[in-house]
Coordinates of N, CA and C and ligand atoms in Angstrom, one line a residue:
M1 N -23.0 -7.9 -34.8 CA -23.4 -7.6 -33.8 C -22.4 -6.4 -32.8
T2 N -23.3 -5.4 -32.7 CA -22.0 -4.1 -32.0 C -21.8 -4.3 -31.0
V3 N -20.6 -4.1 -30.3 CA -19.9 -3.9 -29.3 C -19.8 -2.7 -28.8
T4 N -20.4 -2.0 -28.0 CA -20.0 -0.6 -27.8 C -19.1 -0.7 -26.3
T5 N -18.0 -0.2 -26.3 CA -17.1 0.0 -25.3 C -17.0 1.0 -24.7
E6 N -16.9 0.9 -23.5 CA -17.3 2.1 -22.4 C -15.8 2.8 -22.1
E7 N -15.7 3.9 -21.9 CA -14.4 4.5 -20.9 C -14.9 4.9 -19.9
T8 N -13.6 5.2 -19.3 CA -13.6 5.8 -18.0 C -12.3 6.6 -17.9
L9 N -12.3 7.6 -16.9 CA -11.3 8.5 -16.3 C -10.7 7.9 -14.9
I10 N -9.5 7.4 -14.9 CA -8.9 7.1 -13.6 C -7.8 8.1 -13.4
L11 N -7.7 8.5 -12.3 CA -6.6 9.5 -11.8 C -5.8 8.7 -10.8
V12 N -4.5 8.7 -10.6 CA -3.6 8.2 -9.4 C -3.6 9.5 -8.9
K13 N -3.8 9.8 -7.8 CA -4.0 10.9 -6.9 C -2.3 10.9 -6.4
P14 N -2.0 12.4 -6.2 CA -0.4 12.7 -5.8 C 0.1 11.5 -4.7
D15 N -0.6 11.4 -3.8 CA -0.2 10.5 -2.9 C 0.2 8.9 -3.5
G16 N -0.6 8.4 -4.4 CA 0.0 7.3 -5.2 C 1.0 7.7 -6.1
V17 N 1.3 9.1 -6.4 CA 2.5 9.0 -7.5 C 3.5 9.0 -6.5
V18 N 3.7 9.9 -5.4 CA 4.7 10.1 -4.3 C 4.9 8.8 -3.5
R19 N 4.2 7.9 -3.2 CA 4.5 6.8 -2.8 C 4.7 5.8 -3.9
G20 N 4.8 5.9 -5.1 CA 5.4 5.0 -5.9 C 4.5 4.0 -6.4
L21 N 3.2 4.1 -6.4 CA 2.2 3.0 -6.4 C 1.6 3.1 -7.7
T22 N 2.3 4.1 -8.9 CA 1.4 4.0 -9.9 C 1.5 2.8 -10.8
G23 N 2.5 2.3 -10.8 CA 2.7 0.8 -11.7 C 1.9 -0.4 -11.1
E24 N 1.7 -0.3 -9.8 CA 0.8 -1.3 -9.1 C -0.7 -1.0 -9.3
I25 N -1.0 0.2 -9.4 CA -2.3 0.7 -9.8 C -2.6 0.3 -11.4
L26 N -1.7 0.5 -12.3 CA -2.0 0.2 -13.5 C -2.0 -1.2 -13.8
R27 N -1.0 -2.0 -12.9 CA -1.0 -3.3 -12.9 C -2.8 -4.2 -12.8
R28 N -3.0 -3.6 -11.9 CA -4.4 -4.1 -11.2 C -5.4 -4.0 -12.3
I29 N -5.2 -2.3 -12.9 CA -6.2 -2.2 -14.1 C -6.1 -3.1 -15.4
E30 N -4.9 -3.5 -15.5 CA -4.3 -4.2 -16.7 C -4.7 -5.7 -16.5
A31 N -4.3 -6.1 -15.2 CA -4.8 -7.6 -14.8 C -6.1 -8.0 -14.9
R32 N -7.2 -6.9 -14.8 CA -8.5 -7.1 -14.9 C -9.1 -7.3 -16.4
G33 N -8.1 -7.0 -17.1 CA -8.3 -6.9 -18.8 C -8.8 -5.7 -19.7
Y34 N -8.8 -4.5 -18.7 CA -9.2 -3.3 -19.3 C -8.2 -2.9 -20.2
R35 N -8.3 -2.0 -20.8 CA -7.4 -1.0 -21.9 C -6.9 -0.4 -21.7
L36 N -5.6 0.1 -21.6 CA -5.1 1.5 -21.3 C -5.4 2.4 -22.7
V37 N -6.0 3.3 -22.9 CA -6.2 4.2 -24.3 C -5.4 5.4 -24.4
N38 N -5.1 5.7 -23.3 CA -4.1 7.2 -23.1 C -3.7 7.6 -21.7
I39 N -2.6 8.0 -21.3 CA -2.2 8.3 -20.3 C -0.8 9.3 -20.4
R40 N -1.5 10.4 -19.0 CA -0.5 11.3 -19.0 C -0.1 11.8 -17.6
L41 N 1.1 12.5 -17.4 CA 1.7 12.8 -15.9 C 1.0 14.3 -16.1
V42 N 0.2 14.8 -14.8 CA -0.3 16.1 -15.0 C -0.2 16.7 -13.5
Q43 N 0.5 18.3 -13.6 CA 0.6 19.0 -12.6 C -0.7 19.7 -12.6
A44 N -2.1 19.4 -12.1 CA -3.3 19.8 -12.3 C -3.4 21.4 -11.7
N45 N -4.1 22.5 -11.9 CA -4.0 23.8 -11.5 C -5.4 23.8 -10.9
R46 N -5.9 24.9 -10.0 CA -7.0 25.0 -9.5 C -8.4 25.2 -10.3
S47 N -8.2 25.5 -11.5 CA -9.2 25.7 -12.3 C -9.8 24.3 -13.0
L48 N -8.5 23.4 -13.4 CA -9.0 22.1 -13.8 C -9.8 21.2 -12.4
L49 N -9.2 21.5 -11.6 CA -9.5 20.7 -10.1 C -11.1 21.1 -9.8
A50 N -11.3 22.3 -9.7 CA -12.5 23.0 -9.6 C -13.8 22.4 -10.4
Q51 N -13.3 22.4 -11.6 CA -14.2 21.6 -12.5 C -14.6 20.4 -12.4
H52 N -13.5 19.6 -12.3 CA -13.5 18.0 -11.9 C -14.5 17.8 -10.7
Y53 N -14.2 18.4 -9.7 CA -14.7 18.5 -8.5 C -16.0 19.3 -8.1
A54 N -16.3 19.8 -9.2 CA -17.8 21.1 -8.9 C -18.7 20.3 -8.2
E55 N -19.1 19.2 -7.9 CA -20.1 18.8 -7.1 C -20.0 18.6 -5.7
H56 N -18.3 19.0 -5.5 CA -18.3 18.6 -3.8 C -18.0 20.0 -3.6
E57 N -18.3 21.1 -4.1 CA -18.1 22.6 -3.8 C -19.0 22.7 -2.6
G58 N -18.3 23.7 -1.3 CA -19.0 23.9 -0.4 C -19.0 22.8 1.0
K59 N -18.6 21.6 0.6 CA -18.5 20.7 1.6 C -17.2 20.9 2.5
P60 N -17.1 20.3 3.4 CA -16.0 20.5 4.6 C -14.7 20.2 3.9
F61 N -14.7 19.0 3.0 CA -13.5 18.6 2.6 C -12.9 19.2 1.4
Y62 N -13.7 20.1 0.6 CA -13.8 20.7 -0.8 C -12.2 21.4 -0.9
E63 N -11.9 22.2 0.1 CA -10.7 22.8 0.1 C -9.7 22.2 0.3
P64 N -9.6 21.5 1.3 CA -8.5 20.3 1.4 C -8.2 19.4 0.2
L65 N -9.4 19.1 -0.4 CA -9.3 18.2 -1.4 C -8.6 19.1 -2.9
I66 N -9.0 20.1 -3.1 CA -8.2 21.0 -3.9 C -6.8 21.2 -3.5
E67 N -6.5 21.4 -2.4 CA -5.3 21.7 -2.1 C -4.5 20.2 -2.4
F68 N -4.9 19.0 -1.8 CA -4.2 17.9 -1.9 C -4.0 17.6 -3.4
M69 N -4.8 18.0 -4.1 CA -4.8 17.1 -5.7 C -3.7 18.4 -6.3
Q70 N -3.6 19.4 -5.8 CA -2.3 20.1 -6.5 C -1.0 20.2 -6.0
S71 N -0.9 19.1 -4.6 CA 0.4 19.1 -4.2 C 1.0 18.5 -5.0
G72 N 1.0 17.6 -6.0 CA 1.9 17.0 -6.8 C 1.2 16.4 -8.1
P73 N 2.1 15.9 -9.0 CA 1.7 15.3 -10.2 C 0.5 14.5 -10.1
V74 N -0.2 14.2 -10.8 CA -1.2 13.2 -10.8 C -1.2 12.5 -12.2
V75 N -1.5 11.2 -12.1 CA -1.4 10.5 -13.6 C -2.8 10.1 -13.9
A76 N -3.2 10.8 -15.3 CA -4.6 10.5 -15.8 C -4.8 9.4 -16.7
I77 N -5.5 8.5 -16.4 CA -5.9 7.1 -17.3 C -7.0 7.3 -18.1
R78 N -6.7 7.2 -19.1 CA -8.1 6.7 -20.0 C -8.2 5.3 -20.2
V79 N -9.1 4.6 -19.5 CA -9.0 3.3 -19.8 C -10.5 2.9 -20.4
A80 N -10.6 1.7 -20.8 CA -11.8 1.0 -21.9 C -12.0 -0.1 -21.5
G81 N -13.3 -0.4 -21.9 CA -13.9 -1.8 -21.7 C -15.4 -1.9 -21.7
N82 N -15.9 -3.2 -21.8 CA -17.3 -3.3 -21.2 C -17.5 -2.8 -19.8
R83 N -18.5 -2.5 -19.2 CA -19.0 -2.0 -17.6 C -17.4 -1.5 -16.9
V84 N -16.5 -1.0 -17.8 CA -15.2 -0.6 -17.3 C -15.6 0.7 -15.9
I85 N -16.5 1.2 -16.1 CA -16.7 2.5 -14.9 C -17.0 1.7 -13.6
E86 N -17.8 0.7 -13.9 CA -18.5 0.1 -12.6 C -17.3 -1.1 -11.9
G87 N -16.4 -1.4 -13.0 CA -15.5 -2.3 -12.8 C -14.2 -1.6 -11.9
C88 N -13.9 -0.5 -12.5 CA -12.9 0.4 -11.7 C -13.4 1.0 -10.5
R89 N -14.7 1.2 -10.4 CA -15.0 1.6 -9.1 C -15.0 0.4 -8.2
A90 N -15.3 -0.9 -8.4 CA -15.1 -2.0 -7.8 C -13.6 -2.2 -7.2
L91 N -12.5 -2.0 -8.2 CA -11.0 -2.0 -8.1 C -11.1 -1.1 -7.1
A92 N -11.6 0.0 -7.4 CA -10.6 1.0 -6.3 C -11.3 0.8 -4.8
G93 N -12.8 0.6 -4.5 CA -12.9 0.0 -3.4 C -13.7 1.7 -2.7
A94 N -14.0 1.5 -1.6 CA -15.0 2.9 -0.6 C -13.9 4.1 -0.5
T95 N -14.5 5.0 -0.8 CA -14.1 6.5 -0.6 C -13.1 6.2 0.9
D96 N -13.6 5.7 1.9 CA -13.0 5.8 3.2 C -12.3 4.8 3.4
P97 N -10.7 4.8 3.3 CA -9.8 3.8 3.0 C -9.6 2.6 4.2
T98 N -10.2 3.1 5.3 CA -10.3 2.1 6.5 C -11.3 1.3 6.5
A99 N -12.6 1.6 5.7 CA -13.5 0.8 5.4 C -13.5 0.2 4.0
A100 N -12.6 0.4 3.2 CA -12.7 -0.5 2.1 C -12.2 -1.6 2.1
A101 N -12.7 -2.3 1.3 CA -12.4 -4.0 1.6 C -11.1 -4.3 0.8
P102 N -10.5 -5.1 1.9 CA -9.2 -6.0 1.7 C -9.5 -6.3 0.0
G103 N -8.5 -6.5 -1.2 CA -8.5 -6.9 -2.2 C -8.7 -5.6 -3.2
T104 N -9.4 -4.8 -2.8 CA -9.4 -3.4 -3.4 C -7.8 -2.6 -3.4
I105 N -7.8 -1.3 -4.5 CA -6.8 -0.8 -4.3 C -6.7 0.4 -3.2
R106 N -7.4 0.8 -2.9 CA -7.6 1.5 -1.7 C -7.7 0.7 0.0
G107 N -8.4 -0.4 -0.2 CA -8.4 -1.6 0.9 C -7.1 -2.0 1.2
D108 N -6.1 -2.3 0.0 CA -5.0 -3.0 0.3 C -3.9 -1.8 0.4
L109 N -3.8 -0.7 -0.4 CA -2.7 0.5 -0.2 C -2.8 1.7 0.5
A110 N -4.2 1.8 1.1 CA -4.5 3.0 1.5 C -4.9 2.9 3.0
R111 N -4.5 4.1 3.7 CA -5.1 4.2 5.2 C -5.7 5.7 5.4
D112 N -6.1 5.7 6.7 CA -6.4 7.0 7.2 C -5.2 7.8 7.8
W113 N -4.8 8.9 7.4 CA -3.6 9.6 7.9 C -3.9 10.6 8.9
G114 N -5.5 10.8 9.3 CA -6.1 12.0 10.1 C -6.1 13.1 9.3
L115 N -6.1 13.5 8.5 CA -5.9 14.7 7.4 C -7.5 15.0 7.4
K116 N -7.7 16.3 6.9 CA -9.1 16.7 6.5 C -9.7 16.4 5.4
V117 N -8.9 15.7 4.4 CA -9.2 15.2 3.1 C -8.6 13.4 3.1
Q118 N -9.5 12.4 2.8 CA -9.0 11.2 2.8 C -8.2 11.0 1.5
Q119 N -7.0 10.6 1.7 CA -5.8 10.5 0.6 C -5.9 9.0 0.2
N120 N -6.9 8.7 -0.7 CA -7.2 7.4 -1.3 C -6.6 6.8 -2.5
L121 N -5.7 7.6 -3.2 CA -4.8 6.9 -4.0 C -5.6 7.2 -5.7
V122 N -7.0 7.0 -5.4 CA -7.5 7.0 -7.0 C -8.5 7.6 -6.8
H123 N -8.9 8.3 -8.3 CA -10.4 8.9 -8.6 C -10.9 7.7 -10.0
G124 N -12.2 7.5 -9.6 CA -12.6 6.9 -10.8 C -14.1 7.2 -11.2
S125 N -14.2 8.0 -12.4 CA -15.6 8.3 -12.8 C -16.7 7.6 -12.3
D126 N -17.9 8.0 -11.8 CA -19.0 7.0 -11.3 C -20.1 6.8 -12.0
S127 N -20.0 7.5 -13.7 CA -21.3 7.1 -14.2 C -20.7 7.6 -15.5
P128 N -21.2 7.0 -16.6 CA -21.3 7.6 -18.0 C -21.2 9.0 -18.4
E129 N -22.1 9.8 -17.4 CA -22.1 11.3 -17.7 C -20.9 11.7 -17.3
S130 N -20.2 11.3 -15.8 CA -19.4 11.9 -15.7 C -18.0 11.4 -16.1
A131 N -17.9 10.4 -16.8 CA -16.8 9.7 -17.6 C -16.6 10.5 -18.9
A132 N -17.9 11.0 -19.5 CA -17.5 11.7 -20.6 C -16.8 13.2 -20.5
R133 N -17.7 14.1 -19.3 CA -17.3 14.9 -18.9 C -15.7 15.1 -18.3
E134 N -15.3 14.3 -17.6 CA -14.2 14.3 -16.7 C -13.0 14.0 -18.2
L135 N -13.1 13.0 -19.1 CA -12.3 12.7 -19.7 C -12.4 13.9 -20.8
A136 N -13.1 14.7 -21.1 CA -13.1 16.0 -21.9 C -11.9 17.1 -21.0
L137 N -12.4 17.1 -19.8 CA -11.5 17.8 -18.9 C -10.0 17.5 -18.9
W138 N -9.6 16.4 -18.9 CA -8.6 16.0 -18.5 C -7.8 15.4 -20.0
F139 N -8.3 15.2 -20.8 CA -7.9 14.5 -22.4 C -7.9 15.6 -23.3
G140 N -9.0 16.7 -23.0 CA -9.6 17.3 -24.2 C -10.4 16.6 -25.5
Ligands
IDP1 P1 -15.1 9.0 -4.5 O1 -13.4 9.4 -4.8 O2 -15.0 7.6 -4.0 O3 -15.8 9.1 -5.7 P2 -16.3 11.2 -3.7 O4 -17.5 11.2 -2.7 O5 -16.5 11.5 -4.9 O6 -15.4 9.8 -3.7 O7 -15.1 12.3 -2.9 C1 -14.2 12.9 -3.5 C2 -12.8 12.7 -2.7 O8 -12.8 13.9 -2.1 C3 -12.6 11.5 -2.3 O9 -12.0 10.4 -3.3 C4 -11.8 12.0 -1.1 O10 -10.4 12.0 -1.3 C5 -12.2 13.2 -0.8 N1 -13.6 12.9 0.4 C6 -14.7 12.5 0.2 N2 -15.5 12.3 1.3 C7 -14.7 12.6 2.1 C8 -14.9 13.2 3.7 O11 -15.9 12.8 4.1 N3 -13.6 13.4 4.5 C9 -12.5 13.5 3.9 N4 -12.6 13.4 2.2 C10 -13.4 12.9 1.8
MG2 MG1 -16.4 10.8 -6.8

């Protein structure tokens, strides 16, 4: 029997790195049983972020998002496991940290700071197509 293992891209955003939450976020991913395949600390440039967030171009939070993501290093993580995309989205919780359920990364560790972009600690790919595209961007 062939087991096809899915992969996803997780980013610890600059707020997570500056608040010293990288270890806690990695702990939650590993505790759930997913496998870390690769990890790198990256100072992202505008070109990379524009490609990563292309779907959001033109939205009111787009420019603040691109600025925020360049405000410090991010930790890019390649994670593997069956249904890892869905599992990591569930671990991360809702986009709006105020609404994110307790027990999730955002629901336990993030809050609304009243800024133009939500600083919600993590990015996780939302589909197999996004994961393939984003992993190619961040890991080549
Ligand atoms: P996701 O990270 O939960 O997949 P997306 O809709 O892909 O959410 O948005 C990308 C990022 O843009 C979010 O994680 C958040 O930082 C920011 N963002 C999304 N929607 C809003 C909004 O309505 N107000 C402020 N920031 C937002
Ligand atoms: Mg998204």
